[in-house]
PDB file of C-alpha atoms and ligand atoms in Angstrom:
ATOM      1  CA  MET D   1       0.000   0.000   0.000  1.00  0.00           C
ATOM      2  CA  ALA D   2       1.063   3.622  -0.612  1.00  0.00           C
ATOM      3  CA  ASP D   3       2.950   5.320   2.249  1.00  0.00           C
ATOM      4  CA  ASN D   4       0.590   8.241   2.112  1.00  0.00           C
ATOM      5  CA  PRO D   5      -2.764   7.057   0.760  1.00  0.00           C
ATOM      6  CA  LYS D   6      -5.059   9.860  -0.420  1.00  0.00           C
ATOM      7  CA  GLY D   7      -8.832  10.113  -0.382  1.00  0.00           C
ATOM      8  CA  ILE D   8      -9.367   6.468   0.585  1.00  0.00           C
ATOM      9  CA  LEU D   9     -11.824   5.035   3.107  1.00  0.00           C
ATOM     10  CA  TYR D  10     -10.413   1.848   4.659  1.00  0.00           C
ATOM     11  CA  LEU D  11     -12.715  -0.533   6.564  1.00  0.00           C
ATOM     12  CA  VAL D  12     -10.417  -2.248   9.026  1.00  0.00           C
ATOM     13  CA  ALA D  13     -11.421  -5.332  11.024  1.00  0.00           C
ATOM     14  CA  THR D  14     -10.162  -5.420  14.626  1.00  0.00           C
ATOM     15  CA  PRO D  15     -10.046  -8.330  17.133  1.00  0.00           C
ATOM     16  CA  ILE D  16     -13.208  -9.805  18.706  1.00  0.00           C
ATOM     17  CA  GLY D  17     -11.438 -10.496  22.002  1.00  0.00           C
ATOM     18  CA  ASN D  18      -7.849 -11.622  21.566  1.00  0.00           C
ATOM     19  CA  LEU D  19      -5.818  -8.486  20.845  1.00  0.00           C
ATOM     20  CA  ALA D  20      -3.273 -10.514  18.857  1.00  0.00           C
ATOM     21  CA  ASP D  21      -5.913 -10.985  16.140  1.00  0.00           C
ATOM     22  CA  LEU D  22      -5.070  -7.768  14.316  1.00  0.00           C
ATOM     23  CA  THR D  23      -3.504  -8.396  10.899  1.00  0.00           C
ATOM     24  CA  PHE D  24      -0.128  -6.961   9.796  1.00  0.00           C
ATOM     25  CA  ARG D  25      -1.931  -5.131   7.022  1.00  0.00           C
ATOM     26  CA  ALA D  26      -4.437  -3.630   9.477  1.00  0.00           C
ATOM     27  CA  VAL D  27      -1.535  -2.216  11.527  1.00  0.00           C
ATOM     28  CA  GLU D  28       0.106  -0.785   8.378  1.00  0.00           C
ATOM     29  CA  VAL D  29      -3.097   0.873   7.246  1.00  0.00           C
ATOM     30  CA  LEU D  30      -3.935   2.282  10.686  1.00  0.00           C
ATOM     31  CA  GLN D  31      -0.419   3.721  10.934  1.00  0.00           C
ATOM     32  CA  ALA D  32      -0.637   5.285   7.464  1.00  0.00           C
ATOM     33  CA  VAL D  33      -4.046   6.991   7.407  1.00  0.00           C
ATOM     34  CA  ASP D  34      -4.612  10.588   8.519  1.00  0.00           C
ATOM     35  CA  PHE D  35      -7.315   9.737  11.055  1.00  0.00           C
ATOM     36  CA  ILE D  36      -9.366   6.861  12.427  1.00  0.00           C
ATOM     37  CA  ALA D  37     -13.135   6.844  12.987  1.00  0.00           C
ATOM     38  CA  CYS D  38     -14.298   4.508  15.746  1.00  0.00           C
ATOM     39  CA  GLU D  39     -17.396   3.827  17.855  1.00  0.00           C
ATOM     40  CA  ASP D  40     -15.919   4.733  21.201  1.00  0.00           C
ATOM     41  CA  THR D  41     -12.513   6.359  21.470  1.00  0.00           C
ATOM     42  CA  ARG D  42     -12.003   5.030  25.044  1.00  0.00           C
ATOM     43  CA  HIS D  43     -12.603   1.480  23.842  1.00  0.00           C
ATOM     44  CA  SER D  44     -10.288   1.638  20.808  1.00  0.00           C
ATOM     45  CA  ARG D  45      -7.379   3.490  22.431  1.00  0.00           C
ATOM     46  CA  PRO D  46      -5.855   0.467  24.280  1.00  0.00           C
ATOM     47  CA  LEU D  47      -5.767  -1.601  21.068  1.00  0.00           C
ATOM     48  CA  LEU D  48      -4.140   1.217  19.103  1.00  0.00           C
ATOM     49  CA  ASP D  49      -1.638   1.879  21.916  1.00  0.00           C
ATOM     50  CA  ARG D  50      -0.614  -1.761  21.888  1.00  0.00           C
ATOM     51  CA  TYR D  51       0.383  -1.444  18.220  1.00  0.00           C
ATOM     52  CA  ASN D  52       1.958   2.036  18.546  1.00  0.00           C
ATOM     53  CA  ILE D  53      -0.729   3.593  16.413  1.00  0.00           C
ATOM     54  CA  ASP D  54      -0.898   7.243  17.328  1.00  0.00           C
ATOM     55  CA  LYS D  55      -3.491   8.810  15.047  1.00  0.00           C
ATOM     56  CA  PRO D  56      -6.306  11.261  15.738  1.00  0.00           C
ATOM     57  CA  LEU D  57      -9.503   9.402  16.685  1.00  0.00           C
ATOM     58  CA  THR D  58     -12.992  10.621  15.899  1.00  0.00           C
ATOM     59  CA  ALA D  59     -16.218   9.040  17.138  1.00  0.00           C
ATOM     60  CA  LEU D  60     -18.749   7.645  14.674  1.00  0.00           C
ATOM     61  CA  HIS D  61     -21.628   5.973  16.462  1.00  0.00           C
ATOM     62  CA  GLU D  62     -25.280   5.287  15.739  1.00  0.00           C
ATOM     63  CA  HIS D  63     -26.463   8.643  17.071  1.00  0.00           C
ATOM     64  CA  ASN D  64     -24.275  10.877  14.897  1.00  0.00           C
ATOM     65  CA  GLU D  65     -23.643   8.544  11.961  1.00  0.00           C
ATOM     66  CA  VAL D  66     -25.507  10.261   9.132  1.00  0.00           C
ATOM     67  CA  ALA D  67     -24.446  13.837   9.904  1.00  0.00           C
ATOM     68  CA  ALA D  68     -20.864  12.861  10.780  1.00  0.00           C
ATOM     69  CA  SER D  69     -20.406  10.700   7.660  1.00  0.00           C
ATOM     70  CA  ALA D  70     -20.817  13.612   5.262  1.00  0.00           C
ATOM     71  CA  LYS D  71     -18.258  15.680   7.174  1.00  0.00           C
ATOM     72  CA  LEU D  72     -15.726  12.834   7.284  1.00  0.00           C
ATOM     73  CA  LEU D  73     -16.077  12.268   3.547  1.00  0.00           C
ATOM     74  CA  ASP D  74     -15.571  15.996   2.907  1.00  0.00           C
ATOM     75  CA  ARG D  75     -12.147  15.548   4.491  1.00  0.00           C
ATOM     76  CA  LEU D  76     -11.376  12.693   2.092  1.00  0.00           C
ATOM     77  CA  GLY D  77     -12.368  15.041  -0.745  1.00  0.00           C
ATOM     78  CA  GLN D  78      -9.586  17.346   0.482  1.00  0.00           C
ATOM     79  CA  GLY D  79      -7.010  14.562   0.136  1.00  0.00           C
ATOM     80  CA  GLU D  80      -7.008  13.009   3.606  1.00  0.00           C
ATOM     81  CA  SER D  81      -7.438   9.261   4.114  1.00  0.00           C
ATOM     82  CA  MET D  82      -9.273   7.503   6.925  1.00  0.00           C
ATOM     83  CA  ALA D  83      -9.871   4.113   8.485  1.00  0.00           C
ATOM     84  CA  LEU D  84     -13.141   3.035  10.042  1.00  0.00           C
ATOM     85  CA  ILE D  85     -12.942   0.539  12.893  1.00  0.00           C
ATOM     86  CA  SER D  86     -15.621  -0.652  15.307  1.00  0.00           C
ATOM     87  CA  ASP D  87     -15.423  -1.819  18.929  1.00  0.00           C
ATOM     88  CA  ALA D  88     -14.807  -5.374  17.724  1.00  0.00           C
ATOM     89  CA  GLY D  89     -14.611  -7.382  14.532  1.00  0.00           C
ATOM     90  CA  THR D  90     -15.612  -6.207  11.092  1.00  0.00           C
ATOM     91  CA  PRO D  91     -17.151  -2.732  10.806  1.00  0.00           C
ATOM     92  CA  LEU D  92     -20.765  -2.662   9.524  1.00  0.00           C
ATOM     93  CA  VAL D  93     -21.420  -6.258  10.664  1.00  0.00           C
ATOM     94  CA  ASN D  94     -24.009  -5.266  13.279  1.00  0.00           C
ATOM     95  CA  ASP D  95     -21.881  -2.204  13.822  1.00  0.00           C
ATOM     96  CA  PRO D  96     -21.912   1.412  12.580  1.00  0.00           C
ATOM     97  CA  GLY D  97     -20.634   2.354   9.136  1.00  0.00           C
ATOM     98  CA  PHE D  98     -23.341   1.619   6.594  1.00  0.00           C
ATOM     99  CA  PRO D  99     -24.412   5.274   6.012  1.00  0.00           C
ATOM    100  CA  LEU D 100     -20.736   6.204   5.645  1.00  0.00           C
ATOM    101  CA  VAL D 101     -19.993   3.478   3.101  1.00  0.00           C
ATOM    102  CA  ARG D 102     -23.216   4.117   1.153  1.00  0.00           C
ATOM    103  CA  LEU D 103     -22.417   7.812   0.893  1.00  0.00           C
ATOM    104  CA  ALA D 104     -18.782   7.081  -0.020  1.00  0.00           C
ATOM    105  CA  VAL D 105     -19.949   4.818  -2.847  1.00  0.00           C
ATOM    106  CA  GLU D 106     -22.421   7.494  -4.023  1.00  0.00           C
ATOM    107  CA  ARG D 107     -19.619  10.057  -4.087  1.00  0.00           C
ATOM    108  CA  GLY D 108     -17.234   7.748  -5.941  1.00  0.00           C
ATOM    109  CA  VAL D 109     -14.773   7.526  -3.018  1.00  0.00           C
ATOM    110  CA  SER D 110     -12.496   4.440  -3.001  1.00  0.00           C
ATOM    111  CA  VAL D 111     -13.691   2.044  -0.291  1.00  0.00           C
ATOM    112  CA  VAL D 112     -11.073  -0.564   0.627  1.00  0.00           C
ATOM    113  CA  PRO D 113     -11.787  -3.495   2.977  1.00  0.00           C
ATOM    114  CA  VAL D 114      -9.022  -4.735   5.267  1.00  0.00           C
ATOM    115  CA  PRO D 115     -10.481  -8.081   6.405  1.00  0.00           C
ATOM    116  CA  GLY D 116      -9.937  -9.822   9.719  1.00  0.00           C
ATOM    117  CA  ALA D 117     -11.887 -11.090  12.704  1.00  0.00           C
ATOM    118  CA  CYS D 118     -15.648 -11.498  12.491  1.00  0.00           C
ATOM    119  CA  ALA D 119     -17.568 -13.420  15.162  1.00  0.00           C
ATOM    120  CA  LEU D 120     -20.068 -15.035  12.813  1.00  0.00           C
ATOM    121  CA  VAL D 121     -17.378 -16.361  10.479  1.00  0.00           C
ATOM    122  CA  ALA D 122     -15.209 -17.610  13.354  1.00  0.00           C
ATOM    123  CA  ALA D 123     -18.209 -19.399  14.886  1.00  0.00           C
ATOM    124  CA  LEU D 124     -19.347 -20.899  11.588  1.00  0.00           C
ATOM    125  CA  SER D 125     -15.903 -22.212  10.725  1.00  0.00           C
ATOM    126  CA  ALA D 126     -15.612 -24.081  14.049  1.00  0.00           C
ATOM    127  CA  SER D 127     -19.266 -25.105  14.395  1.00  0.00           C
ATOM    128  CA  GLY D 128     -19.193 -28.408  12.552  1.00  0.00           C
ATOM    129  CA  LEU D 129     -22.406 -27.311  10.782  1.00  0.00           C
ATOM    130  CA  ALA D 130     -22.649 -27.132   6.985  1.00  0.00           C
ATOM    131  CA  PRO D 131     -20.681 -23.988   6.094  1.00  0.00           C
ATOM    132  CA  SER D 132     -21.250 -23.483   2.383  1.00  0.00           C
ATOM    133  CA  ARG D 133     -24.753 -21.963   2.560  1.00  0.00           C
ATOM    134  CA  PHE D 134     -25.686 -19.907   5.591  1.00  0.00           C
ATOM    135  CA  ALA D 135     -27.982 -17.036   6.578  1.00  0.00           C
ATOM    136  CA  PHE D 136     -26.842 -14.439   9.090  1.00  0.00           C
ATOM    137  CA  GLU D 137     -29.808 -12.968  10.974  1.00  0.00           C
ATOM    138  CA  GLY D 138     -27.960 -10.583  13.311  1.00  0.00           C
ATOM    139  CA  PHE D 139     -29.614 -10.054  16.714  1.00  0.00           C
ATOM    140  CA  PRO D 140     -33.047 -11.703  17.071  1.00  0.00           C
ATOM    141  CA  PRO D 141     -35.928  -9.467  18.224  1.00  0.00           C
ATOM    142  CA  ARG D 142     -36.100  -8.701  21.950  1.00  0.00           C
ATOM    143  CA  THR D 143     -39.558 -10.142  22.663  1.00  0.00           C
ATOM    144  CA  SER D 144     -40.469 -13.792  22.668  1.00  0.00           C
ATOM    145  CA  PRO D 145     -43.502 -13.542  20.303  1.00  0.00           C
ATOM    146  CA  ALA D 146     -41.416 -11.662  17.725  1.00  0.00           C
ATOM    147  CA  ARG D 147     -38.587 -14.195  18.064  1.00  0.00           C
ATOM    148  CA  ARG D 148     -40.978 -17.091  17.522  1.00  0.00           C
ATOM    149  CA  THR D 149     -42.477 -15.451  14.436  1.00  0.00           C
ATOM    150  CA  LEU D 150     -38.973 -15.018  13.032  1.00  0.00           C
ATOM    151  CA  LEU D 151     -38.095 -18.650  13.776  1.00  0.00           C
ATOM    152  CA  GLU D 152     -41.353 -19.908  12.217  1.00  0.00           C
ATOM    153  CA  GLY D 153     -40.408 -18.095   9.036  1.00  0.00           C
ATOM    154  CA  LEU D 154     -36.960 -19.746   9.066  1.00  0.00           C
ATOM    155  CA  ALA D 155     -38.095 -23.251  10.062  1.00  0.00           C
ATOM    156  CA  ASP D 156     -37.850 -24.687   6.537  1.00  0.00           C
ATOM    157  CA  ASP D 157     -34.662 -22.875   5.588  1.00  0.00           C
ATOM    158  CA  ALA D 158     -32.038 -25.436   4.573  1.00  0.00           C
ATOM    159  CA  ARG D 159     -29.138 -23.056   5.224  1.00  0.00           C
ATOM    160  CA  THR D 160     -27.199 -22.916   8.492  1.00  0.00           C
ATOM    161  CA  LEU D 161     -28.744 -20.053  10.496  1.00  0.00           C
ATOM    162  CA  ILE D 162     -26.508 -17.700  12.470  1.00  0.00           C
ATOM    163  CA  PHE D 163     -27.562 -15.228  15.171  1.00  0.00           C
ATOM    164  CA  TYR D 164     -25.814 -12.866  17.553  1.00  0.00           C
ATOM    165  CA  GLU D 165     -27.286 -12.865  21.061  1.00  0.00           C
ATOM    166  CA  SER D 166     -26.626 -11.096  24.326  1.00  0.00           C
ATOM    167  CA  SER D 167     -25.868 -12.900  27.579  1.00  0.00           C
ATOM    168  CA  HIS D 168     -29.119 -11.935  29.269  1.00  0.00           C
ATOM    169  CA  ARG D 169     -31.336 -13.200  26.426  1.00  0.00           C
ATOM    170  CA  VAL D 170     -29.497 -16.340  25.304  1.00  0.00           C
ATOM    171  CA  LEU D 171     -31.525 -18.749  27.475  1.00  0.00           C
ATOM    172  CA  ALA D 172     -34.864 -17.192  26.479  1.00  0.00           C
ATOM    173  CA  PHE D 173     -33.818 -17.355  22.828  1.00  0.00           C
ATOM    174  CA  VAL D 174     -32.890 -21.031  23.041  1.00  0.00           C
ATOM    175  CA  LYS D 175     -36.225 -21.746  24.758  1.00  0.00           C
ATOM    176  CA  ASP D 176     -38.039 -20.047  21.870  1.00  0.00           C
ATOM    177  CA  ILE D 177     -35.989 -22.104  19.419  1.00  0.00           C
ATOM    178  CA  ALA D 178     -37.074 -25.251  21.274  1.00  0.00           C
ATOM    179  CA  SER D 179     -40.718 -24.221  21.065  1.00  0.00           C
ATOM    180  CA  VAL D 180     -40.618 -23.756  17.289  1.00  0.00           C
ATOM    181  CA  LEU D 181     -38.022 -26.111  15.783  1.00  0.00           C
ATOM    182  CA  PRO D 182     -37.735 -29.925  15.992  1.00  0.00           C
ATOM    183  CA  PRO D 183     -35.966 -31.003  19.231  1.00  0.00           C
ATOM    184  CA  GLN D 184     -33.323 -33.093  17.460  1.00  0.00           C
ATOM    185  CA  ARG D 185     -32.076 -30.240  15.246  1.00  0.00           C
ATOM    186  CA  ARG D 186     -28.387 -29.455  15.988  1.00  0.00           C
ATOM    187  CA  ILE D 187     -27.495 -26.184  17.671  1.00  0.00           C
ATOM    188  CA  VAL D 188     -24.068 -24.664  18.340  1.00  0.00           C
ATOM    189  CA  ILE D 189     -23.506 -22.005  20.973  1.00  0.00           C
ATOM    190  CA  ALA D 190     -20.168 -20.231  20.544  1.00  0.00           C
ATOM    191  CA  ARG D 191     -19.302 -18.134  23.574  1.00  0.00           C
ATOM    192  CA  GLU D 192     -16.412 -15.712  24.192  1.00  0.00           C
ATOM    193  CA  LEU D 193     -14.595 -16.666  20.981  1.00  0.00           C
ATOM    194  CA  THR D 194     -10.827 -16.032  21.003  1.00  0.00           C
ATOM    195  CA  LYS D 195     -10.943 -15.127  24.724  1.00  0.00           C
ATOM    196  CA  ILE D 196      -9.739 -17.047  27.798  1.00  0.00           C
ATOM    197  CA  HIS D 197     -13.149 -18.587  28.464  1.00  0.00           C
ATOM    198  CA  GLU D 198     -13.921 -19.536  24.874  1.00  0.00           C
ATOM    199  CA  THR D 199     -16.576 -22.286  24.890  1.00  0.00           C
ATOM    200  CA  ILE D 200     -18.212 -23.978  21.917  1.00  0.00           C
ATOM    201  CA  VAL D 201     -21.185 -26.188  22.799  1.00  0.00           C
ATOM    202  CA  ARG D 202     -22.478 -28.510  20.072  1.00  0.00           C
ATOM    203  CA  CYS D 203     -25.679 -30.427  20.896  1.00  0.00           C
ATOM    204  CA  THR D 204     -29.371 -30.835  20.070  1.00  0.00           C
ATOM    205  CA  ILE D 205     -31.874 -28.078  20.773  1.00  0.00           C
ATOM    206  CA  THR D 206     -33.389 -30.046  23.668  1.00  0.00           C
ATOM    207  CA  GLU D 207     -29.984 -30.615  25.303  1.00  0.00           C
ATOM    208  CA  ALA D 208     -29.027 -26.938  24.955  1.00  0.00           C
ATOM    209  CA  ILE D 209     -31.598 -25.649  27.462  1.00  0.00           C
ATOM    210  CA  GLY D 210     -30.333 -28.017  30.198  1.00  0.00           C
ATOM    211  CA  LEU D 211     -26.694 -27.174  29.473  1.00  0.00           C
ATOM    212  CA  ILE D 212     -27.280 -23.433  29.705  1.00  0.00           C
ATOM    213  CA  GLU D 213     -29.349 -23.749  32.875  1.00  0.00           C
ATOM    214  CA  ALA D 214     -26.753 -25.980  34.536  1.00  0.00           C
ATOM    215  CA  ASP D 215     -23.747 -23.715  33.923  1.00  0.00           C
ATOM    216  CA  PRO D 216     -23.926 -20.081  35.157  1.00  0.00           C
ATOM    217  CA  PHE D 217     -21.082 -19.149  32.760  1.00  0.00           C
ATOM    218  CA  MET D 218     -23.306 -20.059  29.830  1.00  0.00           C
ATOM    219  CA  GLN D 219     -25.240 -16.869  30.502  1.00  0.00           C
ATOM    220  CA  LYS D 220     -22.196 -14.612  30.655  1.00  0.00           C
ATOM    221  CA  GLY D 221     -20.149 -13.035  27.874  1.00  0.00           C
ATOM    222  CA  GLU D 222     -20.759 -12.744  24.140  1.00  0.00           C
ATOM    223  CA  PHE D 223     -22.578 -15.334  22.046  1.00  0.00           C
ATOM    224  CA  VAL D 224     -23.074 -16.568  18.523  1.00  0.00           C
ATOM    225  CA  VAL D 225     -25.917 -19.086  18.157  1.00  0.00           C
ATOM    226  CA  LEU D 226     -25.973 -21.335  15.090  1.00  0.00           C
ATOM    227  CA  LEU D 227     -28.712 -23.705  13.953  1.00  0.00           C
ATOM    228  CA  GLU D 228     -28.478 -26.615  11.588  1.00  0.00           C
ATOM    229  CA  GLY D 229     -30.530 -26.010   8.428  1.00  0.00           C
ATOM    230  CA  ALA D 230     -33.775 -27.905   7.822  1.00  0.00           C
ATOM    231  CA  PRO D 231     -33.406 -31.341   6.221  1.00  0.00           C
ATOM    232  CA  PRO D 232     -34.687 -31.664   2.637  1.00  0.00           C
ATOM    233  CA  LYS D 233     -38.478 -32.065   2.589  1.00  0.00           C
ATOM    234  CA  PRO D 234     -40.084 -35.139   1.038  1.00  0.00           C
ATOM    235  CA  LYS D 235     -41.809 -33.890  -2.126  1.00  0.00           C
ATOM    236  CA  ASP D 236     -45.294 -34.285  -0.683  1.00  0.00           C
ATOM    237  CA  ASP D 237     -44.747 -32.435   2.591  1.00  0.00           C
ATOM    238  CA  LEU D 238     -46.194 -28.999   3.207  1.00  0.00           C
ATOM    239  CA  THR D 239     -43.751 -26.368   4.408  1.00  0.00           C
ATOM    240  CA  ALA D 240     -44.150 -24.573   7.740  1.00  0.00           C
ATOM    241  CA  GLU D 241     -45.190 -21.429   5.857  1.00  0.00           C
ATOM    242  CA  GLN D 242     -47.858 -23.308   3.865  1.00  0.00           C
ATOM    243  CA  MET D 243     -49.196 -24.825   7.103  1.00  0.00           C
ATOM    244  CA  ARG D 244     -49.236 -21.398   8.760  1.00  0.00           C
ATOM    245  CA  VAL D 245     -51.338 -19.921   5.955  1.00  0.00           C
ATOM    246  CA  LEU D 246     -53.671 -22.912   6.050  1.00  0.00           C
ATOM    247  CA  LYS D 247     -54.168 -22.646   9.818  1.00  0.00           C
ATOM    248  CA  LEU D 248     -54.965 -18.931   9.568  1.00  0.00           C
ATOM    249  CA  LEU D 249     -57.527 -19.557   6.830  1.00  0.00           C
ATOM    250  CA  LEU D 250     -59.112 -22.399   8.782  1.00  0.00           C
ATOM    251  CA  GLU D 251     -59.905 -19.950  11.578  1.00  0.00           C
ATOM    252  CA  GLU D 252     -62.229 -18.094   9.190  1.00  0.00           C
ATOM    253  CA  CYS D 253     -63.332 -20.546   6.462  1.00  0.00           C
ATOM    254  CA  SER D 254     -64.552 -24.077   5.870  1.00  0.00           C
ATOM    255  CA  VAL D 255     -62.053 -26.889   5.220  1.00  0.00           C
ATOM    256  CA  LYS D 256     -62.745 -26.798   1.488  1.00  0.00           C
ATOM    257  CA  THR D 257     -62.471 -23.010   1.113  1.00  0.00           C
ATOM    258  CA  ALA D 258     -59.366 -22.854   3.324  1.00  0.00           C
ATOM    259  CA  ALA D 259     -57.627 -25.509   1.209  1.00  0.00           C
ATOM    260  CA  LEU D 260     -58.630 -23.760  -2.018  1.00  0.00           C
ATOM    261  CA  LEU D 261     -57.441 -20.338  -0.900  1.00  0.00           C
ATOM    262  CA  ALA D 262     -54.227 -21.717   0.633  1.00  0.00           C
ATOM    263  CA  ALA D 263     -53.439 -23.428  -2.686  1.00  0.00           C
ATOM    264  CA  LYS D 264     -53.860 -20.118  -4.512  1.00  0.00           C
ATOM    265  CA  ILE D 265     -51.745 -18.206  -1.980  1.00  0.00           C
ATOM    266  CA  THR D 266     -48.944 -20.711  -1.403  1.00  0.00           C
ATOM    267  CA  ARG D 267     -49.001 -22.659  -4.715  1.00  0.00           C
ATOM    268  CA  ALA D 268     -48.957 -25.949  -2.802  1.00  0.00           C
ATOM    269  CA  ARG D 269     -51.103 -28.794  -4.162  1.00  0.00           C
ATOM    270  CA  LYS D 270     -54.804 -28.403  -3.299  1.00  0.00           C
ATOM    271  CA  GLU D 271     -55.192 -32.118  -2.455  1.00  0.00           C
ATOM    272  CA  LEU D 272     -52.345 -31.980   0.074  1.00  0.00           C
ATOM    273  CA  LEU D 273     -53.762 -28.860   1.692  1.00  0.00           C
ATOM    274  CA  TYR D 274     -57.237 -30.419   1.809  1.00  0.00           C
ATOM    275  CA  GLN D 275     -55.885 -33.509   3.634  1.00  0.00           C
ATOM    276  CA  ALA D 276     -53.955 -31.330   6.069  1.00  0.00           C
ATOM    277  CA  ALA D 277     -57.012 -29.112   6.629  1.00  0.00           C
ATOM    278  CA  LEU D 278     -59.152 -32.179   7.407  1.00  0.00           C
ATOM    279  CA  MET D 279     -56.601 -33.325  10.005  1.00  0.00           C
ATOM    280  CA  LEU D 280     -56.354 -29.863  11.570  1.00  0.00           C
ATOM    281  CA  ALA D 281     -60.151 -29.547  11.706  1.00  0.00           C
ATOM    282  CA  ASP D 282     -60.353 -32.965  13.416  1.00  0.00           C
ATOM    283  CA  LYS D 283     -57.990 -31.799  16.159  1.00  0.00           C
ATOM    284  CA  LYS D 284     -60.137 -28.737  17.013  1.00  0.00           C
TER     285      LYS D 284
HETATM  286  N1  SAM O   1     -18.654  -6.442  14.204  1.00  0.00           N
HETATM  287  C1  SAM O   1     -18.672  -7.620  15.044  1.00  0.00           C
HETATM  288  C2  SAM O   1     -18.247  -8.829  14.215  1.00  0.00           C
HETATM  289  O1  SAM O   1     -17.593  -8.653  13.185  1.00  0.00           O
HETATM  290  O2  SAM O   1     -18.514  -9.945  14.604  1.00  0.00           O
HETATM  291  C3  SAM O   1     -20.006  -7.824  15.715  1.00  0.00           C
HETATM  292  C4  SAM O   1     -20.454  -6.659  16.550  1.00  0.00           C
HETATM  293  S1  SAM O   1     -21.973  -6.939  17.384  1.00  0.00           S
HETATM  294  C5  SAM O   1     -22.342  -5.317  17.977  1.00  0.00           C
HETATM  295  C6  SAM O   1     -21.490  -7.732  18.867  1.00  0.00           C
HETATM  296  C7  SAM O   1     -22.024  -9.142  18.938  1.00  0.00           C
HETATM  297  O3  SAM O   1     -21.191 -10.018  18.184  1.00  0.00           O
HETATM  298  C8  SAM O   1     -22.010  -9.719  20.339  1.00  0.00           C
HETATM  299  O4  SAM O   1     -23.167  -9.361  21.080  1.00  0.00           O
HETATM  300  C9  SAM O   1     -21.970 -11.211  20.076  1.00  0.00           C
HETATM  301  O5  SAM O   1     -23.234 -11.702  19.743  1.00  0.00           O
HETATM  302  C10 SAM O   1     -21.048 -11.249  18.842  1.00  0.00           C
HETATM  303  N2  SAM O   1     -19.645 -11.377  19.267  1.00  0.00           N
HETATM  304  C11 SAM O   1     -18.692 -10.439  19.224  1.00  0.00           C
HETATM  305  N3  SAM O   1     -17.542 -10.915  19.715  1.00  0.00           N
HETATM  306  C12 SAM O   1     -17.772 -12.175  20.092  1.00  0.00           C
HETATM  307  C13 SAM O   1     -16.980 -13.197  20.679  1.00  0.00           C
HETATM  308  N4  SAM O   1     -15.702 -12.979  21.001  1.00  0.00           N
HETATM  309  N5  SAM O   1     -17.551 -14.400  20.916  1.00  0.00           N
HETATM  310  C14 SAM O   1     -18.837 -14.625  20.610  1.00  0.00           C
HETATM  311  N6  SAM O   1     -19.633 -13.692  20.051  1.00  0.00           N
HETATM  312  C15 SAM O   1     -19.118 -12.487  19.801  1.00  0.00           C
END
């Protein structure tokens, strides 16, 4: 890289716990730019001190992101260069930076990623779950009904599902998972990755609740929760979404009408829906 880069916005990944996880290139870039934007200057200073990076720091957090982004990019227009870092891991991955990058792209500014640690990628790589197709869902909603609705929508997804979760909601989240998904589905809970108390629990959904309840440390620290994707469906099975639509319609219509409308809405076979509707009506 150039000794004195001009007008470039670097997105620099920083460690997610272990301070040694900063790349050589990240150090070079942070030492070369004119200034560094970060979430919290007090948080980033110890990391930068450790690598003898003595550059002006400016705060870019959720509350000032849009207004501050334009001003920072004006400075790049005048020939300065900057790096964006977050408190941990890759900027923009559930961290500030999107308005800045979007505006930079709109203005034709060079945006250069400097890759490194990212909790979801670290967790996926060590999970033992299928890694080639995955869906990252970020933080699940805070309330149980909203979490269950989200999980119902993902129940048939064949991809590995990845969530971030906080220590005080991890047990409630796993309980919601158990109430929506089949008990034998595999779950991986990756806690405190790269830190002294790193723990990776691999088990079934049913086992996970007991393990978390039995170990007080399993509700402390930072978490990535991963779920095995849904197994392939036999051709004649209705998906969870098709069943959901059918159940809603059955609350208002006859078995025949519900099956007919559900077929139009979901494109599933009418005969299958009719059989399922008969069974659901029997259970009422
Ligand atoms: N930008 C970060 C990244 O690249 O992973 C994520 C930032 S997000 C605000 C913070 C969340 O990431 C935490 O609440 C936790 O769910 C997850 N996380 C971050 N560091 C972690 C770690 N060392 N172990 C497990 N999860 C972690």
